[in-house]
PDB file of C-alpha atoms in Angstrom:
ATOM      1  CA  MET A   1     -11.819  -2.177 -23.103  1.00  0.00           C
ATOM      2  CA  ALA A   2     -12.528  -4.928 -20.417  1.00  0.00           C
ATOM      3  CA  THR A   3     -14.456  -8.025 -22.104  1.00  0.00           C
ATOM      4  CA  ALA A   4     -18.187  -9.865 -20.106  1.00  0.00           C
ATOM      5  CA  GLU A   5     -15.075 -11.989 -18.926  1.00  0.00           C
ATOM      6  CA  PHE A   6     -13.446  -9.848 -16.819  1.00  0.00           C
ATOM      7  CA  GLY A   7     -16.088  -9.705 -14.714  1.00  0.00           C
ATOM      8  CA  LEU A   8     -16.443 -13.327 -14.280  1.00  0.00           C
ATOM      9  CA  ALA A   9     -13.431 -13.716 -13.876  1.00  0.00           C
ATOM     10  CA  LEU A  10     -13.113 -11.145 -10.542  1.00  0.00           C
ATOM     11  CA  ARG A  11     -16.099 -13.383  -9.494  1.00  0.00           C
ATOM     12  CA  ARG A  12     -14.417 -17.089 -10.130  1.00  0.00           C
ATOM     13  CA  TRP A  13     -10.976 -15.382  -8.349  1.00  0.00           C
ATOM     14  CA  ARG A  14     -12.896 -13.598  -5.568  1.00  0.00           C
ATOM     15  CA  ASP A  15     -15.396 -16.474  -4.645  1.00  0.00           C
ATOM     16  CA  ARG A  16     -11.888 -18.150  -4.495  1.00  0.00           C
ATOM     17  CA  VAL A  17     -10.062 -16.931  -1.852  1.00  0.00           C
ATOM     18  CA  GLU A  18      -9.987 -17.459   1.856  1.00  0.00           C
ATOM     19  CA  PRO A  19     -10.548 -14.780   4.318  1.00  0.00           C
ATOM     20  CA  GLU A  20      -7.841 -15.619   6.423  1.00  0.00           C
ATOM     21  CA  ALA A  21      -5.204 -16.268   3.434  1.00  0.00           C
ATOM     22  CA  ALA A  22      -6.221 -12.693   2.693  1.00  0.00           C
ATOM     23  CA  GLY A  23      -5.442 -11.688   6.553  1.00  0.00           C
ATOM     24  CA  LEU A  24      -8.995 -11.026   7.372  1.00  0.00           C
ATOM     25  CA  PRO A  25     -10.862 -12.447   9.904  1.00  0.00           C
ATOM     26  CA  ALA A  26     -13.076 -15.237   8.929  1.00  0.00           C
ATOM     27  CA  GLY A  27     -16.472 -14.361  11.173  1.00  0.00           C
ATOM     28  CA  GLY A  28     -19.755 -14.245  11.069  1.00  0.00           C
ATOM     29  CA  HIS A  29     -22.116 -15.446   8.425  1.00  0.00           C
ATOM     30  CA  ARG A  30     -20.460 -16.141   4.946  1.00  0.00           C
ATOM     31  CA  ARG A  31     -22.948 -17.334   2.078  1.00  0.00           C
ATOM     32  CA  ALA A  32     -19.354 -18.257   0.294  1.00  0.00           C
ATOM     33  CA  ALA A  33     -16.279 -19.113   1.454  1.00  0.00           C
ATOM     34  CA  GLY A  34     -14.327 -16.743  -0.715  1.00  0.00           C
ATOM     35  CA  LEU A  35     -14.249 -12.643  -0.137  1.00  0.00           C
ATOM     36  CA  ARG A  36     -17.290 -10.486  -0.057  1.00  0.00           C
ATOM     37  CA  ARG A  37     -16.506  -7.556  -1.993  1.00  0.00           C
ATOM     38  CA  GLU A  38     -16.303  -5.129   0.779  1.00  0.00           C
ATOM     39  CA  GLU A  39     -13.045  -6.811   1.533  1.00  0.00           C
ATOM     40  CA  VAL A  40     -11.842  -6.981  -1.739  1.00  0.00           C
ATOM     41  CA  ALA A  41     -12.163  -3.023  -1.644  1.00  0.00           C
ATOM     42  CA  GLN A  42     -10.636  -2.744   1.496  1.00  0.00           C
ATOM     43  CA  LEU A  43      -8.056  -4.824   0.090  1.00  0.00           C
ATOM     44  CA  ALA A  44      -7.896  -3.239  -3.058  1.00  0.00           C
ATOM     45  CA  GLY A  45      -8.200   0.682  -3.003  1.00  0.00           C
ATOM     46  CA  ILE A  46     -10.950   0.946  -4.520  1.00  0.00           C
ATOM     47  CA  SER A  47     -14.887   1.315  -4.021  1.00  0.00           C
ATOM     48  CA  VAL A  48     -17.333  -1.456  -3.551  1.00  0.00           C
ATOM     49  CA  ASP A  49     -19.360   0.260  -6.143  1.00  0.00           C
ATOM     50  CA  TYR A  50     -16.789   0.697  -8.769  1.00  0.00           C
ATOM     51  CA  ILE A  51     -15.966  -2.832  -7.701  1.00  0.00           C
ATOM     52  CA  THR A  52     -19.824  -4.016  -9.027  1.00  0.00           C
ATOM     53  CA  ARG A  53     -20.040  -2.269 -11.764  1.00  0.00           C
ATOM     54  CA  LEU A  54     -16.836  -4.183 -13.203  1.00  0.00           C
ATOM     55  CA  GLU A  55     -18.555  -7.481 -12.148  1.00  0.00           C
ATOM     56  CA  GLN A  56     -21.119  -6.905 -13.439  1.00  0.00           C
ATOM     57  CA  GLY A  57     -19.958  -5.199 -16.822  1.00  0.00           C
ATOM     58  CA  ARG A  58     -21.224  -1.691 -16.634  1.00  0.00           C
ATOM     59  CA  ALA A  59     -17.564  -0.727 -16.756  1.00  0.00           C
ATOM     60  CA  SER A  60     -15.660  -1.761 -18.938  1.00  0.00           C
ATOM     61  CA  ASN A  61     -12.253   0.779 -18.846  1.00  0.00           C
ATOM     62  CA  PRO A  62     -10.369   0.088 -15.725  1.00  0.00           C
ATOM     63  CA  SER A  63      -7.347   1.105 -15.872  1.00  0.00           C
ATOM     64  CA  THR A  64      -3.665   0.069 -15.272  1.00  0.00           C
ATOM     65  CA  GLN A  65      -3.556   1.038 -11.312  1.00  0.00           C
ATOM     66  CA  VAL A  66      -6.614  -0.474 -10.812  1.00  0.00           C
ATOM     67  CA  VAL A  67      -5.860  -4.452 -12.897  1.00  0.00           C
ATOM     68  CA  GLU A  68      -2.572  -4.467 -11.395  1.00  0.00           C
ATOM     69  CA  ALA A  69      -4.618  -4.150  -7.714  1.00  0.00           C
ATOM     70  CA  LEU A  70      -7.373  -6.620  -7.918  1.00  0.00           C
ATOM     71  CA  ALA A  71      -4.283  -9.189  -8.807  1.00  0.00           C
ATOM     72  CA  ARG A  72      -2.549  -7.849  -5.506  1.00  0.00           C
ATOM     73  CA  ALA A  73      -6.195  -8.039  -3.534  1.00  0.00           C
ATOM     74  CA  LEU A  74      -7.483 -11.550  -5.465  1.00  0.00           C
ATOM     75  CA  ARG A  75      -3.403 -13.060  -5.527  1.00  0.00           C
ATOM     76  CA  LEU A  76      -3.134 -13.964  -8.623  1.00  0.00           C
ATOM     77  CA  THR A  77      -0.283 -15.843  -9.722  1.00  0.00           C
ATOM     78  CA  GLY A  78       2.180 -14.605 -12.414  1.00  0.00           C
ATOM     79  CA  LEU A  79       0.164 -15.902 -15.574  1.00  0.00           C
ATOM     80  CA  GLU A  80      -3.053 -15.212 -13.680  1.00  0.00           C
ATOM     81  CA  ARG A  81      -2.481 -11.450 -13.443  1.00  0.00           C
ATOM     82  CA  THR A  82      -1.072 -11.804 -17.187  1.00  0.00           C
ATOM     83  CA  HIS A  83      -4.832 -12.977 -18.023  1.00  0.00           C
ATOM     84  CA  LEU A  84      -5.888 -10.402 -16.009  1.00  0.00           C
ATOM     85  CA  PHE A  85      -4.874  -7.827 -18.087  1.00  0.00           C
ATOM     86  CA  ARG A  86      -5.520  -9.325 -21.496  1.00  0.00           C
ATOM     87  CA  LEU A  87      -9.526  -9.642 -20.333  1.00  0.00           C
ATOM     88  CA  ALA A  88      -9.325  -5.972 -19.289  1.00  0.00           C
ATOM     89  CA  GLY A  89      -8.420  -5.027 -22.770  1.00  0.00           C
ATOM     90  CA  LEU A  90      -4.858  -3.444 -21.351  1.00  0.00           C
ATOM     91  CA  HIS A  91      -0.858  -4.312 -21.927  1.00  0.00           C
ATOM     92  CA  LEU A  92       1.167  -5.578 -19.466  1.00  0.00           C
ATOM     93  CA  PRO A  93       3.206  -3.321 -17.293  1.00  0.00           C
ATOM     94  CA  GLY A  94       7.088  -3.226 -19.119  1.00  0.00           C
ATOM     95  CA  PRO A  95      10.326  -1.809 -17.359  1.00  0.00           C
ATOM     96  CA  GLU A  96       9.750   1.498 -18.272  1.00  0.00           C
ATOM     97  CA  THR A  97       7.053   2.263 -15.055  1.00  0.00           C
ATOM     98  CA  ILE A  98       6.554   1.222 -12.017  1.00  0.00           C
ATOM     99  CA  SER A  99       5.966  -1.866 -10.754  1.00  0.00           C
ATOM    100  CA  GLY A 100       2.634  -2.414  -8.820  1.00  0.00           C
ATOM    101  CA  TYR A 101       3.101  -6.683  -9.042  1.00  0.00           C
ATOM    102  CA  ILE A 102       3.544  -8.399  -5.503  1.00  0.00           C
ATOM    103  CA  THR A 103       5.779 -11.559  -6.223  1.00  0.00           C
ATOM    104  CA  PRO A 104       4.805 -14.777  -4.321  1.00  0.00           C
ATOM    105  CA  SER A 105       7.687 -15.012  -2.716  1.00  0.00           C
ATOM    106  CA  VAL A 106       7.169 -11.222  -1.060  1.00  0.00           C
ATOM    107  CA  GLN A 107       3.407 -12.745   0.274  1.00  0.00           C
ATOM    108  CA  ARG A 108       4.181 -15.719   1.709  1.00  0.00           C
ATOM    109  CA  MET A 109       6.888 -13.654   3.889  1.00  0.00           C
ATOM    110  CA  LEU A 110       4.692 -10.850   4.808  1.00  0.00           C
ATOM    111  CA  ASP A 111       1.728 -14.084   5.816  1.00  0.00           C
ATOM    112  CA  ARG A 112       4.314 -15.381   8.063  1.00  0.00           C
ATOM    113  CA  LEU A 113       4.806 -11.889   9.327  1.00  0.00           C
ATOM    114  CA  THR A 114       1.473 -11.160  11.084  1.00  0.00           C
ATOM    115  CA  GLY A 115       2.212  -9.767  14.808  1.00  0.00           C
ATOM    116  CA  THR A 116       4.677  -7.134  13.309  1.00  0.00           C
ATOM    117  CA  PRO A 117       3.722  -3.968  11.267  1.00  0.00           C
ATOM    118  CA  VAL A 118       4.778  -4.659   7.560  1.00  0.00           C
ATOM    119  CA  ALA A 119       3.924  -2.781   4.833  1.00  0.00           C
ATOM    120  CA  VAL A 120       4.240  -2.849   0.690  1.00  0.00           C
ATOM    121  CA  TYR A 121       4.836   0.128  -0.822  1.00  0.00           C
ATOM    122  CA  ASP A 122       5.931   0.376  -4.214  1.00  0.00           C
ATOM    123  CA  ALA A 123       9.013   2.404  -5.974  1.00  0.00           C
ATOM    124  CA  ALA A 124       7.226   5.943  -5.552  1.00  0.00           C
ATOM    125  CA  TRP A 125       6.373   5.340  -1.933  1.00  0.00           C
ATOM    126  CA  THR A 126       2.694   4.266  -2.927  1.00  0.00           C
ATOM    127  CA  LEU A 127       1.058   1.977  -0.459  1.00  0.00           C
ATOM    128  CA  LEU A 128       0.162  -1.566  -2.016  1.00  0.00           C
ATOM    129  CA  ILE A 129      -0.701  -3.790   0.715  1.00  0.00           C
ATOM    130  CA  ALA A 130      -0.285  -2.982   4.848  1.00  0.00           C
ATOM    131  CA  ASN A 131      -1.780  -5.722   7.210  1.00  0.00           C
ATOM    132  CA  GLN A 132      -3.329  -5.340  10.030  1.00  0.00           C
ATOM    133  CA  PRO A 133      -0.976  -4.824  12.986  1.00  0.00           C
ATOM    134  CA  PHE A 134       0.791  -1.814  10.409  1.00  0.00           C
ATOM    135  CA  THR A 135      -3.341  -0.775  10.573  1.00  0.00           C
ATOM    136  CA  ALA A 136      -4.190  -0.659  13.721  1.00  0.00           C
ATOM    137  CA  LEU A 137      -0.692   1.061  14.695  1.00  0.00           C
ATOM    138  CA  MET A 138      -0.708   4.234  11.561  1.00  0.00           C
ATOM    139  CA  GLY A 139      -4.091   4.159  10.693  1.00  0.00           C
ATOM    140  CA  ASP A 140      -6.082   2.446   8.161  1.00  0.00           C
ATOM    141  CA  PRO A 141      -5.321   3.021   4.481  1.00  0.00           C
ATOM    142  CA  SER A 142      -8.594   1.772   3.087  1.00  0.00           C
ATOM    143  CA  ARG A 143     -10.189   4.593   2.715  1.00  0.00           C
ATOM    144  CA  TRP A 144      -7.067   6.705   0.953  1.00  0.00           C
ATOM    145  CA  ARG A 145      -7.731   6.790  -2.812  1.00  0.00           C
ATOM    146  CA  GLY A 146      -5.718   7.285  -6.319  1.00  0.00           C
ATOM    147  CA  VAL A 147      -3.148   9.780  -5.329  1.00  0.00           C
ATOM    148  CA  GLU A 148      -3.729   9.195  -1.130  1.00  0.00           C
ATOM    149  CA  ARG A 149      -2.008   5.719  -1.722  1.00  0.00           C
ATOM    150  CA  ASN A 150       0.839   7.774  -1.873  1.00  0.00           C
ATOM    151  CA  GLY A 151       3.588   8.206   1.138  1.00  0.00           C
ATOM    152  CA  VAL A 152       4.780  10.469   0.267  1.00  0.00           C
ATOM    153  CA  TRP A 153       1.212  13.218  -0.652  1.00  0.00           C
ATOM    154  CA  ARG A 154       0.272  12.477   2.738  1.00  0.00           C
ATOM    155  CA  HIS A 155       3.534  13.667   4.231  1.00  0.00           C
ATOM    156  CA  PHE A 156       3.683  16.662   2.553  1.00  0.00           C
ATOM    157  CA  THR A 157      -0.006  17.252   2.166  1.00  0.00           C
ATOM    158  CA  SER A 158      -1.546  16.044   4.564  1.00  0.00           C
ATOM    159  CA  ALA A 159      -1.216  16.802   8.769  1.00  0.00           C
ATOM    160  CA  GLY A 160      -2.502  13.125   9.524  1.00  0.00           C
ATOM    161  CA  SER A 161       0.383  11.229  11.226  1.00  0.00           C
ATOM    162  CA  TYR A 162       0.743   9.614  14.523  1.00  0.00           C
ATOM    163  CA  VAL A 163       4.680   9.741  13.791  1.00  0.00           C
ATOM    164  CA  ARG A 164       6.341  12.426  16.759  1.00  0.00           C
ATOM    165  CA  TYR A 165       9.469  14.688  14.642  1.00  0.00           C
ATOM    166  CA  THR A 166      11.797  16.892  16.533  1.00  0.00           C
ATOM    167  CA  PRO A 167      12.078  19.600  13.454  1.00  0.00           C
ATOM    168  CA  GLU A 168      15.521  18.479  12.563  1.00  0.00           C
ATOM    169  CA  GLY A 169      14.379  15.703  12.385  1.00  0.00           C
ATOM    170  CA  ARG A 170      11.370  16.390  10.012  1.00  0.00           C
ATOM    171  CA  ARG A 171      14.068  18.075   7.647  1.00  0.00           C
ATOM    172  CA  ALA A 172      15.669  15.297   7.190  1.00  0.00           C
ATOM    173  CA  HIS A 173      13.132  12.818   7.011  1.00  0.00           C
ATOM    174  CA  GLU A 174      11.283  15.301   3.917  1.00  0.00           C
ATOM    175  CA  LYS A 175      14.832  15.420   2.085  1.00  0.00           C
ATOM    176  CA  GLY A 176      14.711  11.749   2.314  1.00  0.00           C
ATOM    177  CA  LEU A 177      11.444  11.119   0.422  1.00  0.00           C
ATOM    178  CA  VAL A 178      11.777  14.033  -1.982  1.00  0.00           C
ATOM    179  CA  GLY A 179      15.664  12.717  -2.837  1.00  0.00           C
ATOM    180  CA  SER A 180      14.092   8.948  -3.284  1.00  0.00           C
ATOM    181  CA  LEU A 181      11.532  10.087  -5.572  1.00  0.00           C
ATOM    182  CA  ARG A 182      13.997  11.845  -7.724  1.00  0.00           C
ATOM    183  CA  GLU A 183      16.524   9.114  -7.658  1.00  0.00           C
ATOM    184  CA  THR A 184      12.739   6.706  -8.676  1.00  0.00           C
ATOM    185  CA  SER A 185      12.131   9.155 -11.471  1.00  0.00           C
ATOM    186  CA  ASP A 186      16.186   9.045 -12.500  1.00  0.00           C
ATOM    187  CA  ARG A 187      15.644   5.430 -12.635  1.00  0.00           C
ATOM    188  CA  TYR A 188      11.656   5.121 -14.665  1.00  0.00           C
ATOM    189  CA  PRO A 189      11.778   8.735 -16.506  1.00  0.00           C
ATOM    190  CA  ALA A 190       8.937   7.090 -18.935  1.00  0.00           C
ATOM    191  CA  ASP A 191       6.492   6.695 -16.036  1.00  0.00           C
ATOM    192  CA  PRO A 192       4.102   8.983 -16.638  1.00  0.00           C
ATOM    193  CA  GLY A 193       2.203   8.097 -13.198  1.00  0.00           C
ATOM    194  CA  LEU A 194       5.148   9.142 -11.742  1.00  0.00           C
ATOM    195  CA  GLN A 195       5.875  12.457 -13.419  1.00  0.00           C
ATOM    196  CA  SER A 196       1.584  13.177 -12.564  1.00  0.00           C
ATOM    197  CA  LEU A 197       2.853  12.644  -8.960  1.00  0.00           C
ATOM    198  CA  ILE A 198       5.654  14.557  -8.596  1.00  0.00           C
ATOM    199  CA  ALA A 199       4.022  17.931 -10.987  1.00  0.00           C
ATOM    200  CA  GLN A 200       1.056  17.393  -8.689  1.00  0.00           C
ATOM    201  CA  LEU A 201       3.327  18.029  -5.438  1.00  0.00           C
ATOM    202  CA  CYS A 202       5.160  20.635  -6.874  1.00  0.00           C
ATOM    203  CA  ALA A 203       1.895  22.451  -7.640  1.00  0.00           C
ATOM    204  CA  HIS A 204       0.590  21.424  -3.837  1.00  0.00           C
ATOM    205  CA  SER A 205       3.965  21.360  -1.867  1.00  0.00           C
ATOM    206  CA  THR A 206       5.468  24.719  -1.239  1.00  0.00           C
ATOM    207  CA  ARG A 207       8.317  22.718   0.826  1.00  0.00           C
ATOM    208  CA  PHE A 208       8.438  19.481  -2.123  1.00  0.00           C
ATOM    209  CA  ALA A 209       9.266  22.368  -4.571  1.00  0.00           C
ATOM    210  CA  GLU A 210      11.508  24.789  -2.487  1.00  0.00           C
ATOM    211  CA  LEU A 211      12.671  20.516  -2.066  1.00  0.00           C
ATOM    212  CA  TRP A 212      12.542  19.855  -5.395  1.00  0.00           C
ATOM    213  CA  ASP A 213      14.163  21.961  -7.024  1.00  0.00           C
ATOM    214  CA  ALA A 214      16.844  22.373  -4.722  1.00  0.00           C
ATOM    215  CA  GLY A 215      18.945  19.085  -5.959  1.00  0.00           C
ATOM    216  CA  ALA A 216      17.753  17.442  -3.267  1.00  0.00           C
ATOM    217  CA  VAL A 217      19.488  13.829  -3.116  1.00  0.00           C
ATOM    218  CA  GLY A 218      18.943  11.026  -0.615  1.00  0.00           C
ATOM    219  CA  ARG A 219      17.217   8.362   0.241  1.00  0.00           C
ATOM    220  CA  ARG A 220      14.721   6.769   3.011  1.00  0.00           C
ATOM    221  CA  ASP A 221      16.283   4.849   5.331  1.00  0.00           C
ATOM    222  CA  SER A 222      15.511   3.032   8.200  1.00  0.00           C
ATOM    223  CA  ASN A 223      15.758   4.120  11.246  1.00  0.00           C
ATOM    224  CA  ARG A 224      13.490   4.719  14.805  1.00  0.00           C
ATOM    225  CA  LYS A 225      10.059   6.944  15.422  1.00  0.00           C
ATOM    226  CA  ILE A 226       8.092   7.781  18.046  1.00  0.00           C
ATOM    227  CA  ILE A 227       4.653   7.453  17.747  1.00  0.00           C
ATOM    228  CA  ASP A 228       2.105   8.501  19.602  1.00  0.00           C
ATOM    229  CA  HIS A 229      -0.729   6.544  19.224  1.00  0.00           C
ATOM    230  CA  PRO A 230      -4.366   7.637  20.283  1.00  0.00           C
ATOM    231  CA  ASP A 231      -5.107   4.149  21.868  1.00  0.00           C
ATOM    232  CA  VAL A 232      -1.837   2.441  23.427  1.00  0.00           C
ATOM    233  CA  GLY A 233       0.117   5.998  24.184  1.00  0.00           C
ATOM    234  CA  THR A 234       3.830   6.850  23.140  1.00  0.00           C
ATOM    235  CA  LEU A 235       5.813   3.932  20.768  1.00  0.00           C
ATOM    236  CA  GLU A 236       9.557   4.539  20.197  1.00  0.00           C
ATOM    237  CA  LEU A 237       9.837   1.626  17.792  1.00  0.00           C
ATOM    238  CA  ASP A 238      12.332   0.779  15.101  1.00  0.00           C
ATOM    239  CA  CYS A 239      11.300   1.242  10.782  1.00  0.00           C
ATOM    240  CA  ASP A 240      13.666  -0.969   8.565  1.00  0.00           C
ATOM    241  CA  ILE A 241      13.083  -0.455   4.805  1.00  0.00           C
ATOM    242  CA  LEU A 242      14.087  -3.266   2.683  1.00  0.00           C
ATOM    243  CA  THR A 243      14.246  -3.265  -1.173  1.00  0.00           C
ATOM    244  CA  VAL A 244      13.034  -5.737  -2.915  1.00  0.00           C
ATOM    245  CA  THR A 245      15.655  -6.417  -6.067  1.00  0.00           C
ATOM    246  CA  GLY A 246      14.037  -6.879  -9.310  1.00  0.00           C
ATOM    247  CA  SER A 247      11.111  -4.775  -8.418  1.00  0.00           C
ATOM    248  CA  ASP A 248      11.723  -1.920  -5.926  1.00  0.00           C
ATOM    249  CA  LEU A 249       9.817  -2.414  -4.062  1.00  0.00           C
ATOM    250  CA  ARG A 250       9.932  -1.281  -0.268  1.00  0.00           C
ATOM    251  CA  ILE A 251       9.309  -3.124   2.511  1.00  0.00           C
ATOM    252  CA  MET A 252       8.261  -1.153   5.577  1.00  0.00           C
ATOM    253  CA  ILE A 253       8.463  -3.171   9.555  1.00  0.00           C
ATOM    254  CA  TYR A 254       7.730  -1.926  12.991  1.00  0.00           C
ATOM    255  CA  THR A 255       9.252  -4.086  15.405  1.00  0.00           C
ATOM    256  CA  ALA A 256      10.537  -2.981  18.861  1.00  0.00           C
ATOM    257  CA  GLU A 257      12.929  -3.841  21.583  1.00  0.00           C
ATOM    258  CA  PRO A 258      11.828  -7.256  23.158  1.00  0.00           C
ATOM    259  CA  GLY A 259      11.364  -6.742  26.948  1.00  0.00           C
ATOM    260  CA  THR A 260      10.620  -2.924  26.738  1.00  0.00           C
ATOM    261  CA  GLU A 261       7.061  -1.008  27.471  1.00  0.00           C
ATOM    262  CA  ALA A 262       6.831  -0.101  23.381  1.00  0.00           C
ATOM    263  CA  ALA A 263       6.691  -4.458  22.830  1.00  0.00           C
ATOM    264  CA  ASP A 264       4.128  -4.795  25.009  1.00  0.00           C
ATOM    265  CA  ARG A 265       2.586  -1.945  23.912  1.00  0.00           C
ATOM    266  CA  LEU A 266       2.922  -2.439  19.972  1.00  0.00           C
ATOM    267  CA  ALA A 267       1.473  -6.154  21.607  1.00  0.00           C
ATOM    268  CA  LEU A 268      -1.594  -4.327  23.062  1.00  0.00           C
ATOM    269  CA  LEU A 269      -2.584  -2.857  20.069  1.00  0.00           C
ATOM    270  CA  SER A 270      -2.416  -5.793  17.542  1.00  0.00           C
ATOM    271  CA  VAL A 271      -5.049  -7.543  20.006  1.00  0.00           C
ATOM    272  CA  LEU A 272      -6.804  -4.043  20.017  1.00  0.00           C
ATOM    273  CA  GLY A 273      -6.901  -3.610  16.305  1.00  0.00           C
ATOM    274  CA  THR A 274      -7.955  -7.553  15.768  1.00  0.00           C
ATOM    275  CA  GLN A 275     -11.154  -6.392  17.758  1.00  0.00           C
ATOM    276  CA  SER A 276     -11.839  -3.326  16.110  1.00  0.00           C
ATOM    277  CA  PHE A 277     -11.262  -5.260  12.920  1.00  0.00           C
ATOM    278  CA  ALA A 278     -13.844  -7.581  13.526  1.00  0.00           C
ATOM    279  CA  GLY A 279     -16.096  -5.543  15.452  1.00  0.00           C
TER     280      GLY A 279
END
């Protein structure tokens, strides 16, 4: 159970983080230099009401996922993250569970890629963090909660996506998603969240269940994607996926070949996204 110090720590660390450091615009009148609750909620994928109740001590049993998301949003160091888990009355996730911790070195890399769409996923393809250009390109993930933040879940249960697939490309993509999740399941067989995700996918998606039962293997590889964006039109982009050794984090990066129409549209999209975000 979280102690009263948990809420105090959240407020103290929230006040410490400057908006620019978290990739947010600093415009508008601010009573404090730090992050607003609404901004922490957006960064962590948690409702503003829940963050308010945590800070005020009216919610005393945050989950491991919530504490991990708050540690990411507040850019805590390793020692600070450990302290926050202790204040929440929780043990740090062990090596048998999928890590959602973004190391300072990975965070520094993200901070430097301000003009490039970048998102970080955990080993089960749950979105941990996305920068502003990625949000402008692929849609705002801040409203997603729980399982909605998982890319495999969204692909198999939701029709909403800007990515255009050929029938053959869709089959290959789906096989890669299922195979990647199976590979992750082999590495983390004792992770209850992962097993719950797989069970929910089998129950809600006939296509996923078919591929899972068929023993699909493989991985989600880097490739070129065609994205039909509602504001700037069609973009053909390279999508590269990097894996962080030791944590199995997946870093997804979209880039365009210099001098192409896609590069111009991607640059325009970054500007439009900034204006929309600031508004």
